[in-house]
Coordinates of C-alpha atoms in Angstrom, one line a residue:
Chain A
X1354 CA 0.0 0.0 0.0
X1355 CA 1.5 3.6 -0.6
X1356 CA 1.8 6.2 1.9
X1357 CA 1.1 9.3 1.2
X1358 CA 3.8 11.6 1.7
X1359 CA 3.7 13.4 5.4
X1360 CA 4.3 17.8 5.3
X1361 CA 5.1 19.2 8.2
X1362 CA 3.9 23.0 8.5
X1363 CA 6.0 25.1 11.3
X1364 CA 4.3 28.4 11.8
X1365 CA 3.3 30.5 14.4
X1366 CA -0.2 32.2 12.3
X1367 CA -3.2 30.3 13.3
X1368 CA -4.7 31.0 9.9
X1369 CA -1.9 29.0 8.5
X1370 CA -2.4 26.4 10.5
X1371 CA -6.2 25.7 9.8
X1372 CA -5.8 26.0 6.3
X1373 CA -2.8 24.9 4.9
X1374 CA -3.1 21.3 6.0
X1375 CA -6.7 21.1 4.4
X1376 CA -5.4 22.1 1.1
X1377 CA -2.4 19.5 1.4
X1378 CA -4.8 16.7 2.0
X1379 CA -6.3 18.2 -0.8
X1380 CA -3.7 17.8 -2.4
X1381 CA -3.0 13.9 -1.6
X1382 CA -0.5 14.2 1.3
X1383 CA -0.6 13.6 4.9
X1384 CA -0.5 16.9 7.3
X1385 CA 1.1 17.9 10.4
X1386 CA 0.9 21.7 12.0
X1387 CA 3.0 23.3 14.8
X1388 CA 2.9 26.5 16.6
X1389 CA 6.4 26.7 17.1
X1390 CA 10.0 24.9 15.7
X1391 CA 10.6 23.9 19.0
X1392 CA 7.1 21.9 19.1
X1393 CA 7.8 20.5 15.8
X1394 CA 11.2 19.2 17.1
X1395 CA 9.7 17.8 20.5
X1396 CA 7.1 15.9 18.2
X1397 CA 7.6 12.4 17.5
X1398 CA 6.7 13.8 13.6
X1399 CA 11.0 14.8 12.2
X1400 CA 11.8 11.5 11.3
X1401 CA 8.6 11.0 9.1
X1402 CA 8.3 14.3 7.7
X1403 CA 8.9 14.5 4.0
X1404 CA 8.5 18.1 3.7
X1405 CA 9.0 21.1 5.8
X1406 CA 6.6 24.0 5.2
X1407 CA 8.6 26.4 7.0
X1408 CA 7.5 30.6 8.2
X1409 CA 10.7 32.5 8.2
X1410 CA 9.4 34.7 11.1
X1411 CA 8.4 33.6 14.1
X1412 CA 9.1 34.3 18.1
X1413 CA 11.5 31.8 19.7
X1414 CA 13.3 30.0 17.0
X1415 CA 12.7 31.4 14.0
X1416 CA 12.7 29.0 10.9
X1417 CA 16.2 29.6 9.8
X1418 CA 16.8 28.3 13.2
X1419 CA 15.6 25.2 12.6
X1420 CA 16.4 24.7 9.1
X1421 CA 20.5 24.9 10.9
X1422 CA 19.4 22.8 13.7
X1423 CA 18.1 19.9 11.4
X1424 CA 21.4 20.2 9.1
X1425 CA 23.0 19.9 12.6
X1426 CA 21.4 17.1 13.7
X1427 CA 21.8 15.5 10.3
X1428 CA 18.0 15.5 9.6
X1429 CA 17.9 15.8 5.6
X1430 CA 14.5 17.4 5.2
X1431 CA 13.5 19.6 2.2
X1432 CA 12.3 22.8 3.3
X1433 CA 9.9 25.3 1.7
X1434 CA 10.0 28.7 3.6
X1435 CA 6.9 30.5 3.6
X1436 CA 6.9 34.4 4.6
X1437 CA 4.4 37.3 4.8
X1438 CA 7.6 39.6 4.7
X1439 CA 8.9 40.1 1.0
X1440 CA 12.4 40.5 1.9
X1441 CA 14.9 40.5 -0.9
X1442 CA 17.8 39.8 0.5
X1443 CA 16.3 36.6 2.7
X1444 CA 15.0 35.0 0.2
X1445 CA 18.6 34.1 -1.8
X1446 CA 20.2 33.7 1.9
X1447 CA 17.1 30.2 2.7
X1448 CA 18.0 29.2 -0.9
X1449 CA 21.5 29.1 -0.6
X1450 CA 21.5 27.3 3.0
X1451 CA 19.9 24.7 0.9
X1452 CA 16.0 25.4 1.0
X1453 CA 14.0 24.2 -2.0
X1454 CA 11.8 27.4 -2.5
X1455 CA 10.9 30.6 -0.6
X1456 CA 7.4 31.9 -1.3
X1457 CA 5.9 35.2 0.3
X1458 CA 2.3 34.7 1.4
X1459 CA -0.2 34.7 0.1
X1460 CA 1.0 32.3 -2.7
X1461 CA -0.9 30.8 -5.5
X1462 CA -1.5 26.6 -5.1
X1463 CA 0.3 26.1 -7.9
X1464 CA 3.1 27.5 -7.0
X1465 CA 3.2 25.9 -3.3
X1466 CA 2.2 22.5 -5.2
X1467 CA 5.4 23.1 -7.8
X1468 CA 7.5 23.5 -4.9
X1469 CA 6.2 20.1 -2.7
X1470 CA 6.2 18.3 -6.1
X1471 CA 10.5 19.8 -6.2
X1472 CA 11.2 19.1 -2.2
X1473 CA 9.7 15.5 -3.1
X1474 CA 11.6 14.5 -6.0
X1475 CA 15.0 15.9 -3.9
X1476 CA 14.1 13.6 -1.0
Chain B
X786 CA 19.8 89.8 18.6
X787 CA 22.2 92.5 17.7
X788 CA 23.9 95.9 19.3
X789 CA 24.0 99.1 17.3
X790 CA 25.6 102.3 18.6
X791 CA 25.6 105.6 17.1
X792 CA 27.6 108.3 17.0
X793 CA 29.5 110.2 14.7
X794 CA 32.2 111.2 13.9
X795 CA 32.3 115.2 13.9
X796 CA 30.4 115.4 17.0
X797 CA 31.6 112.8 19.6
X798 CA 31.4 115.1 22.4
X799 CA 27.9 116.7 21.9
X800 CA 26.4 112.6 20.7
X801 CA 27.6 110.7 23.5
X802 CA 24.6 110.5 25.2
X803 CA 23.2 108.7 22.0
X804 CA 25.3 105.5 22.7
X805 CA 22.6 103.2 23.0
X806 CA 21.3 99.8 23.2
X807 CA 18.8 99.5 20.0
X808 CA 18.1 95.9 20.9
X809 CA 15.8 95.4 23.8
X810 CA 16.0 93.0 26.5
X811 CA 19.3 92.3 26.4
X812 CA 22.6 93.7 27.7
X813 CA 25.2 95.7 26.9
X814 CA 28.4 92.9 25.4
X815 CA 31.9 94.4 23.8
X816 CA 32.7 96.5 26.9
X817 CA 30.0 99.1 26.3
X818 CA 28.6 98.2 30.1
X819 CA 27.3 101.8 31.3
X820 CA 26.9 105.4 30.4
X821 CA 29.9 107.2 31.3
X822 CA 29.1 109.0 34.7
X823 CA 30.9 112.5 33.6
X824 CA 29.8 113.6 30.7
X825 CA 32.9 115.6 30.1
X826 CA 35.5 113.0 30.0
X827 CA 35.9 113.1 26.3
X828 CA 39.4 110.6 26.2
X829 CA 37.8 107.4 28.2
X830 CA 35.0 108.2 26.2
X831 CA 37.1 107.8 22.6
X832 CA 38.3 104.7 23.9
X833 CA 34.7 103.4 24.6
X834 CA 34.4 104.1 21.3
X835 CA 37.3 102.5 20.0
X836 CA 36.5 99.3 21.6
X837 CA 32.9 99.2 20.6
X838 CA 33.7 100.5 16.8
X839 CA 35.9 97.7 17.2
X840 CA 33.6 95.1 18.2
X841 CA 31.2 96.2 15.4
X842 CA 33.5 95.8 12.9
X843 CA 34.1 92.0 13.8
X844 CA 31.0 91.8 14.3
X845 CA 30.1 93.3 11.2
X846 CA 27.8 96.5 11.9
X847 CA 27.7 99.4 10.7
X848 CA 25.8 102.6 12.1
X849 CA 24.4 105.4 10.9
X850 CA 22.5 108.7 11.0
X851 CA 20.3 110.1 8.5
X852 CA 18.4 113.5 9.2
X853 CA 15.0 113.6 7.3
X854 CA 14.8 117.3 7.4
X855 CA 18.2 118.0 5.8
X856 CA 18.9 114.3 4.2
X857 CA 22.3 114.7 5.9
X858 CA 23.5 110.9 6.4
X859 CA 26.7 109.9 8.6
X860 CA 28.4 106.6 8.1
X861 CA 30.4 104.5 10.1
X862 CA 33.5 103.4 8.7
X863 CA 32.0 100.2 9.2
X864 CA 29.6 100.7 7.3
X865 CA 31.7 102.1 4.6
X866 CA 33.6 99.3 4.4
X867 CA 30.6 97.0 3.9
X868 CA 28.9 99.1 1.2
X869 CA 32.3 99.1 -0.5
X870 CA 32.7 103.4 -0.8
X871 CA 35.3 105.6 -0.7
X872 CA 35.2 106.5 3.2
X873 CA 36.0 110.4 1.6
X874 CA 32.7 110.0 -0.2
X875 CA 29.6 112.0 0.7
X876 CA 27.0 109.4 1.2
X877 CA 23.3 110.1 -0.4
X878 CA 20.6 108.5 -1.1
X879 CA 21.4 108.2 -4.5
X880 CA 25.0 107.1 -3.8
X881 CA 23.0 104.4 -1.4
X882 CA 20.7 103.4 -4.8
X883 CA 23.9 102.5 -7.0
X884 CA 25.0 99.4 -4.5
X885 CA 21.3 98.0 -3.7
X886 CA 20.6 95.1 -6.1
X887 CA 18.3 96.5 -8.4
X888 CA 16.1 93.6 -7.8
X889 CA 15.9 95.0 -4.0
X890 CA 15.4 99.0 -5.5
X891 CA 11.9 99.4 -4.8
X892 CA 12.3 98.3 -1.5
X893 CA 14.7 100.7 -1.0
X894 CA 11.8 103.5 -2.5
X895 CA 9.6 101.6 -0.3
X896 CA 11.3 101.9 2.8
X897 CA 12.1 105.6 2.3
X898 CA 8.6 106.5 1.5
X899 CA 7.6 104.7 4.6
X900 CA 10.7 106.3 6.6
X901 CA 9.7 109.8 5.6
X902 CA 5.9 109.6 6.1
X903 CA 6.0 107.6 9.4
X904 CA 8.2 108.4 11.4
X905 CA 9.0 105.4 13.5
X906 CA 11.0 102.7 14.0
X907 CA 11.7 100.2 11.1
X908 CA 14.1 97.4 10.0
X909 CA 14.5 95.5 6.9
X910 CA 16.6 93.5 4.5
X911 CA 17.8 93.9 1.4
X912 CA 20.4 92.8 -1.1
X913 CA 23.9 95.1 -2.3
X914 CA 25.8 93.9 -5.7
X915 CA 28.8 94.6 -5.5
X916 CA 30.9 96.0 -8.5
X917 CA 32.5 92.0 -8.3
X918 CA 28.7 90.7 -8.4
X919 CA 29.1 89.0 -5.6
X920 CA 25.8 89.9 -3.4
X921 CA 25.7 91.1 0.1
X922 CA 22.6 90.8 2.4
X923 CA 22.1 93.5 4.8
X924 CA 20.2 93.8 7.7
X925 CA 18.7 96.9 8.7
X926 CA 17.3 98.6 12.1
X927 CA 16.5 102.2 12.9
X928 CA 15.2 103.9 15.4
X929 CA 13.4 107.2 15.0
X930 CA 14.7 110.4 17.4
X931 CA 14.6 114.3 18.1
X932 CA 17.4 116.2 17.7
X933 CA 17.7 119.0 19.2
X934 CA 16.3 121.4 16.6
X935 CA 13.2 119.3 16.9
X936 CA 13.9 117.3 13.7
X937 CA 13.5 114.0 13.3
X938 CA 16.9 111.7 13.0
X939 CA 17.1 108.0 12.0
X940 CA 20.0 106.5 14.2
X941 CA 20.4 102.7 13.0
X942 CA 22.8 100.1 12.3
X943 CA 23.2 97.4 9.2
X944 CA 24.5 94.2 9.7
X945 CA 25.8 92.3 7.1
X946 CA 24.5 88.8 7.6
X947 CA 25.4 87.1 4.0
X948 CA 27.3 84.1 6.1
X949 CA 24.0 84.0 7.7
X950 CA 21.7 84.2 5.0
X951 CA 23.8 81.5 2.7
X952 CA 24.3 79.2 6.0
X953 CA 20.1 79.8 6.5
X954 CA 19.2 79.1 2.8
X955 CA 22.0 75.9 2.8
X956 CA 19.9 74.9 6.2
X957 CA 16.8 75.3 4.4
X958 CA 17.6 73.2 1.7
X959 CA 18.9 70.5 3.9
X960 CA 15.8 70.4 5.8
X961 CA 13.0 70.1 2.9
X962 CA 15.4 67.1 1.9
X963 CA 15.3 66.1 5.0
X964 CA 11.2 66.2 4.9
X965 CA 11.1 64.9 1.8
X966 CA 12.9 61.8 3.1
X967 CA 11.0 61.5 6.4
X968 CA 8.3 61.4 4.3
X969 CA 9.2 59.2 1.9
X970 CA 10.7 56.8 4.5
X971 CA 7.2 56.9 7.2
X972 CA 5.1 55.9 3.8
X973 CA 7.6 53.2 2.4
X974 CA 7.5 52.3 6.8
X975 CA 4.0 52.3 6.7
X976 CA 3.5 50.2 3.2
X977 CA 5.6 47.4 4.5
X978 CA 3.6 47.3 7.7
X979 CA 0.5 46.8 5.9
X980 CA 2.0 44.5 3.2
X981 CA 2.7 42.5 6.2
X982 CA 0.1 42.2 8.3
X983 CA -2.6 42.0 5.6
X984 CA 0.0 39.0 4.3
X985 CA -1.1 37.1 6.4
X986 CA -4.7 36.8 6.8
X987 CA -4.4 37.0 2.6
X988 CA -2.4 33.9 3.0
X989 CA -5.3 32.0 5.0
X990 CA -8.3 33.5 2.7
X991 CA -6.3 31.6 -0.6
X992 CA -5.2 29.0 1.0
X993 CA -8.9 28.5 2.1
X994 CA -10.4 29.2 -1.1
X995 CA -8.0 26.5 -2.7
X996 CA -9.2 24.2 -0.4
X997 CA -12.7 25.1 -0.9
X998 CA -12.7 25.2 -4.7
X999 CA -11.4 21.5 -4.4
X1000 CA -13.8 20.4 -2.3
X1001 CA -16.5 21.5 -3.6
X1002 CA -15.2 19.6 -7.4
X1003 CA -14.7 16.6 -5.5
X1004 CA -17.1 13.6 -6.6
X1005 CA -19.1 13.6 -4.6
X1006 CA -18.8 17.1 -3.1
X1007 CA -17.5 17.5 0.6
X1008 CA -19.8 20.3 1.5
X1009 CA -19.2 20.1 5.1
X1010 CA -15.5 21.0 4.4
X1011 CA -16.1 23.6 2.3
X1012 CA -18.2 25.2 4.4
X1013 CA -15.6 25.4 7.3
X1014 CA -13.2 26.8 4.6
X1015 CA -15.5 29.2 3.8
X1016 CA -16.0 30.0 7.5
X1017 CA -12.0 30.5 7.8
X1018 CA -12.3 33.0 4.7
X1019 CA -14.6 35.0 6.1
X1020 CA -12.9 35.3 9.4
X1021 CA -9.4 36.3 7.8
X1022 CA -11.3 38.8 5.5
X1023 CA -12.3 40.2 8.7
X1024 CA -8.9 40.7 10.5
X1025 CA -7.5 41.9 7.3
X1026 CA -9.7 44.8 7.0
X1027 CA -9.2 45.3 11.0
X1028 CA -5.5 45.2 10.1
X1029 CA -6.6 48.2 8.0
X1030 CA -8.8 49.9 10.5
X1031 CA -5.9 49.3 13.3
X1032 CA -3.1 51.2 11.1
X1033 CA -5.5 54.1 9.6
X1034 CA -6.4 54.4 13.5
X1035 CA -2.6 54.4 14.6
X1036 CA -1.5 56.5 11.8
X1037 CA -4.4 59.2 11.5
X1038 CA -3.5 62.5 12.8
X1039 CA -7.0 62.6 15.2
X1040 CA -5.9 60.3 17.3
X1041 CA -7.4 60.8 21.0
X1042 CA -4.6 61.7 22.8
X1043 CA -6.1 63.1 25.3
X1044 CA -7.4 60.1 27.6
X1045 CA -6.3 59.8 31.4
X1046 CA -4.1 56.7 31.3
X1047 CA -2.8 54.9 34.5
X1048 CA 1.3 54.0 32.6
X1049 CA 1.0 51.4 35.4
X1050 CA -2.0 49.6 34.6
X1051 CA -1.3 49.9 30.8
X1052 CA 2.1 48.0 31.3
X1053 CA 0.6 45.2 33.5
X1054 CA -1.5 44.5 30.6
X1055 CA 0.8 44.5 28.1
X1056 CA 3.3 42.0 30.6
X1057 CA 0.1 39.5 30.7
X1058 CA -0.1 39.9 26.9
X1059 CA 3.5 38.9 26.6
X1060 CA 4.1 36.7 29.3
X1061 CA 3.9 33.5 27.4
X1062 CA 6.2 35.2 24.9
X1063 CA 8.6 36.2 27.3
X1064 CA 8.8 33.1 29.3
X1065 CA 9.3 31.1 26.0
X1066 CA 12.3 33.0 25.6
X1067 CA 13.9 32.2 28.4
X1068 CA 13.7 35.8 29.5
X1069 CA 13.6 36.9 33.2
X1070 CA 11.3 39.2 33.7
X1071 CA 11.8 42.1 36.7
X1072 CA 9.0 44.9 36.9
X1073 CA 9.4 47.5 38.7
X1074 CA 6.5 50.2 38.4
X1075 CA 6.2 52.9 40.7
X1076 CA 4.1 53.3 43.7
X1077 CA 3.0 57.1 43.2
X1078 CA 2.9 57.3 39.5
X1079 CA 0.9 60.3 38.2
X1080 CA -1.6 59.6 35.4
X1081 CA -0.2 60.5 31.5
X1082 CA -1.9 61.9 28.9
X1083 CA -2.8 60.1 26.0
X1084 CA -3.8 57.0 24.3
X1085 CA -4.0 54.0 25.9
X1086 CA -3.9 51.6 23.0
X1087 CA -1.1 53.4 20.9
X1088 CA 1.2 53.5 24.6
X1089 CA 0.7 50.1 24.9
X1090 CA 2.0 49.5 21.2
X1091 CA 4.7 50.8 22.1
X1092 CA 5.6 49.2 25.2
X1093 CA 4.8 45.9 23.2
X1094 CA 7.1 46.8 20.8
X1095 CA 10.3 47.8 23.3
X1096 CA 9.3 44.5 25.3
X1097 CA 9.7 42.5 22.2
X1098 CA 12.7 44.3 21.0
X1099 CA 14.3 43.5 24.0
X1100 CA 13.5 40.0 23.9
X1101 CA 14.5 39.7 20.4
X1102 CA 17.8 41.3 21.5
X1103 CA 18.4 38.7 24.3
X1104 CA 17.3 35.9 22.1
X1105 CA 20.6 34.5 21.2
X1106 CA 22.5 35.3 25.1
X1107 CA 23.3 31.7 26.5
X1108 CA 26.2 32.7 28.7
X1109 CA 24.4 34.9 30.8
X1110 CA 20.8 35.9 32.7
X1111 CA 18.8 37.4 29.6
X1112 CA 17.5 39.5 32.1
X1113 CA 14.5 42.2 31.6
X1114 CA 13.6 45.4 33.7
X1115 CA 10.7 47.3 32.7
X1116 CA 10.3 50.2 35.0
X1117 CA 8.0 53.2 35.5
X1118 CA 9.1 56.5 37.5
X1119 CA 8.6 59.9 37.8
X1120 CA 10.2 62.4 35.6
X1121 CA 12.1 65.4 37.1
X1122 CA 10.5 67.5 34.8
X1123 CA 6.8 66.7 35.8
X1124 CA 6.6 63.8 32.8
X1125 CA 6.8 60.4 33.5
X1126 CA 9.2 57.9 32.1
X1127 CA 9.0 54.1 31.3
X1128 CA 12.3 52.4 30.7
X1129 CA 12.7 48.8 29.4
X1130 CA 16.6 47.4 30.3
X1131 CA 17.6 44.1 28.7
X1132 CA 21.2 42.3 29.1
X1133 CA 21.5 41.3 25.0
X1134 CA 23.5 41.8 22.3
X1135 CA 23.2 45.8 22.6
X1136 CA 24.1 48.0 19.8
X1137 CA 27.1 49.8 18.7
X1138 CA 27.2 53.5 20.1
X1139 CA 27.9 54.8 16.3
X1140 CA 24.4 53.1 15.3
X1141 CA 22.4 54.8 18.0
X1142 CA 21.2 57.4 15.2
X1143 CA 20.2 54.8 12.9
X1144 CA 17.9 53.0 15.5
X1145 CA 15.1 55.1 15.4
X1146 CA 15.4 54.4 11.2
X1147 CA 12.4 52.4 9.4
X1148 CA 13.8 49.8 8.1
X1149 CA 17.0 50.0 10.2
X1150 CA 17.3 46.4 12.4
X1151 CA 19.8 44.2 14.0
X1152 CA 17.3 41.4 13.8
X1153 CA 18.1 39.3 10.6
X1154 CA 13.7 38.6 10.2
X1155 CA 13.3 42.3 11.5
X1156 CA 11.8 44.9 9.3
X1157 CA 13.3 48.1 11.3
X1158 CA 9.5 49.9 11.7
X1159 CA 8.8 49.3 15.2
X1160 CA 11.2 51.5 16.9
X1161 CA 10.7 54.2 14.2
X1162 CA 6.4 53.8 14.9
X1163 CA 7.2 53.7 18.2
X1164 CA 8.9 57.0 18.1
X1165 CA 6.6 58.9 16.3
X1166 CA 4.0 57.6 18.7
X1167 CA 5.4 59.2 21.8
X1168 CA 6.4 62.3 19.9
X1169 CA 2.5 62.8 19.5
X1170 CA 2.8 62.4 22.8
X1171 CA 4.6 65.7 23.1
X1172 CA 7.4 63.0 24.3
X1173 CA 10.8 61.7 23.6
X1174 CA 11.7 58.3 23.0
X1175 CA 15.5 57.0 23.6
X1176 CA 18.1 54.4 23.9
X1177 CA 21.0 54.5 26.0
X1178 CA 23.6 51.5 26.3
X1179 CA 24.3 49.9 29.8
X1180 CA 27.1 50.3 31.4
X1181 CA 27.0 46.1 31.2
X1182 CA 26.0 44.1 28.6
X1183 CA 22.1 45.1 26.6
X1184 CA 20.7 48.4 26.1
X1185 CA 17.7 50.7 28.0
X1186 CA 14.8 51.8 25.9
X1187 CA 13.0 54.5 28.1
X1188 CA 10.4 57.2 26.8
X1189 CA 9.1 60.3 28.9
X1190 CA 5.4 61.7 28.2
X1191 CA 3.9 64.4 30.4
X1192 CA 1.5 63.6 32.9
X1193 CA -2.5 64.1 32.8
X1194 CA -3.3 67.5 32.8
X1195 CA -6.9 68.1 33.9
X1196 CA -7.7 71.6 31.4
X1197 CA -6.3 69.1 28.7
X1198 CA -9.5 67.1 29.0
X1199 CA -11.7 70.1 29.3
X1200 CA -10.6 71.6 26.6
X1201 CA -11.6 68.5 24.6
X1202 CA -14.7 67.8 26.1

């Protein structure tokens, strides 16, 4: 039987939360949401998650934070920051620490689903 | 505020008593401290003379006398020397005409017309060109007298002030730029601030819509889902347009700033607000508000964006200190001078005293996510206020945020109501 592919969304807007999972089972995958990167990495969900869906800004740990702390810990998972702040200079910075795509809210489906459909062919 | 004296030269003797303060209010500088008590002696009064003829001439005034009845006019030989003539020359009217910029002649006609008819005291400014074309601006005051064949005499002095008027017109310049700028800078501050916060509930109203759109072409339908995604939509099309109502209210120039507000009470409820925050960072938390804290005037809600703001800042700051306490101090206190002052001390990474001009910037941060508008908003806040916001570093590691408003004044409210 095939699983479906689990994405992890880290970030701290409660809109975000509530809808961006129902769109990814809309999608076809399986979905996990957290407040906070430090409730995502206390979660028993690292190790199954095949895609990060990761806000750039958030209090505590911000998601640069944790995209170091998971190359630290050796935890190869393909990230796709997501940020209400169009920043020009952050955006080449995530994509040269090694994150699959940047994409300043609100984004189109397509797009977001271009991006999974990249961080799941890396992995 | 300037010093002429008068006298001439022919007459020294018989004019002394005319040595006089033209500028009101103020006292006597370049030695000229009293009116000599003996009229008679002639010699210490020369060297009064000398000194103050001196001090003129660095100072760059000339004086003179001009007799309306006889259109007999004395110079200085200051005043010689800034008009550029001949100090043998017999000055007229006339002579006068052929150094004023002719753009500046009928002020000259002006001001004689006006001299002659009235009477009394006048000043003005005009322009010289000189026979190099460079321009001269003059400042002049007079002061209408008796003499003692019951005419009137105009006793005055010119200043030349063309470093001044160049240095003022350079300054002016400057300063619309400056405006410009400011301007320029508090719109591109407030655009970002908007583009972010209606990011977000934009983000959620797509997002939901997606979901919703799928849903609903599912066979068969899931109507129950789309439903709640509607639900979601409407909510953030809600906050967005409160984002919008929040900023117009914190940007608009009505804003009620004229509301009794207990500092005190306002910060405990922005400490329960960020509590969670605060304690999720790790941050130590020390209030100190005090006991006999006079009500401010102002607005509750914007205060407490700003104490928000310095709260956060100062966590943000302390967010990356692991080898020490990342210790916070918010304190309230009375200001000497009848304000009072709410100070927020951390113990991070600080900031470099060469940057403390750029803090206040938009879109200045040390905060690698940090847009740079929140110290900059916070600012212009308090100076609505009629207060002053500041940093200072600490003598130890981490920096003090403190503003000062004035306290409550009772009329204030009146005057409203």
């Amino acid at each position: 039987m095939e699983t479906r592919p689990l994405i992890s969304v880290v970030d701290d807007d409660e809109s975000v939360r509530e809808s961006l999972p129902d769109l990814l089972k809309e999608f076809g995958f399986n979905a996990q949401a957290f407040s906070s990167a430090e409730d995502f990495l206390k979660s028993d969900w690292v190790g199954q998650t095949n895609c990060l869906i990761l806000d750039v800004a958030m209090p505590g740990m911000t998601g640069p934070d944790l995209q170091l702390e998971l190359a630290n810990r050796r935890q190869e998972i393909p990230i796709v920051f997501i940020t209400a702040q169009r920043d020009e200079h952050v955006r080449p910075r995530l994509l040269a620490q090694g994150a699959v795509e940047c994409l300043y809210k609100p984004f189109t489906e397509t797009d977001l689903l271009d991006a999974l459909n990249t961080a799941l062919r890396v992995s | 505020m300037w010093v002429g004296i008068y006298w001439t030269k022919v007459s020294v003797g018989r004019r002394y008593q005319s040595m006089m303060d033209i500028s009101p209010g103020h006292g006597h500088p370049h030695g000229v401290q009293d009116y000599p008590e003996n009229p008679y002696d002639v010699p210490d009064i020369l060297e009064r003379l000398k000194r103050a003829e001196e001090a003129l001439r660095l100072s760059r005034i000339g004086s003179f006398t001009w007799n309306l009845a006889t259109d007999e006019i004395t110079w200085s030989e200051q005043l010689y020397r800034i008009f550029e003539f001949d100090p043998q020359q017999t000055v007229t009217l006339e002579l006068i005409g052929t150094r004023v910029h002719p753009e500046d002649i009928p002020l000259l006609h002006d001001m004689i017309e006006r001299a002659r008819s009235a009477a009394t005291d006048f000043q003005y400014e005009h322009r010289l060109l000189m026979p190099d074309h460079s321009i001269k601006y003059l400042h002049l005051i007079a002061h209408a007298t008796q003499n003692g064949n019951g005419e009137v005499e105009y006793i005055g002095a010119v200043q030349d002030v063309t470093n001044r008027r160049l240095s003022e017109e350079a300054l002016g310049k400057a300063r619309s730029e400056l405006a410009h700028v400011a301007r320029v800078m508090s719109l591109g501050a407030l655009t970002a601030s908007i583009a972010h916060e209606v990011n977000q509930p934009l983000s959620g109203i797509i997002t939901n819509a997606s979901t919703c759109m799928r849903m609903l072409e599912a066979d068969p339908p899931n109507v129950d889902g789309a439903r709640e995604t509607v639900r979601r939509t409407i909510r953030d099309g809600h906050r967005a347009a409160d984002v919008i109502t929040h900023l117009r209210a914190l940007f608009s120039s009505k804003g009620a700033t004229t509301d009794r507000v207990d500092l005190n009470d306002a910060t405990r409820e922005v400490i329960a607000l960020s509590l969670s925050e605060l304690q999720g960072n790790r941050v130590i938390l020390r209030v100190e508000l005090a006991n006999d804290l006079p009500p401010v005037t102002g607005d509750r809600v914007q205060l407490q964006q700003v104490i928000l703001n310095l709260l956060r800042n100062a966590s943000d700051a302390m967010s990356s200190v692991d080898d020490r306490p990342r210790q916070l101090l918010i304190r309230t206190r009375q200001d000497g001078d009848g304000g009072v002052r709410l100070s927020v001390q951390d113990t991070g990474k600080g900031f470099e005293p060469e940057n403390i001009n750029k803090l206040f910037n938009a879109f200045y941060t040390t905060k690698s996510d940090g847009m740079g508008i929140g110290l900059s908003v916070s600012r212009s806040i308090i100076e609505k206020h009629n207060g002053s916001l500041w940093a200072t570093a600490n003598d130890g590691p981490g920096a003090t945020f403190s503003f000062s408003i004035p306290r409550f004044v009772e009329a204030a409210a009146a005057r409203r109501g």
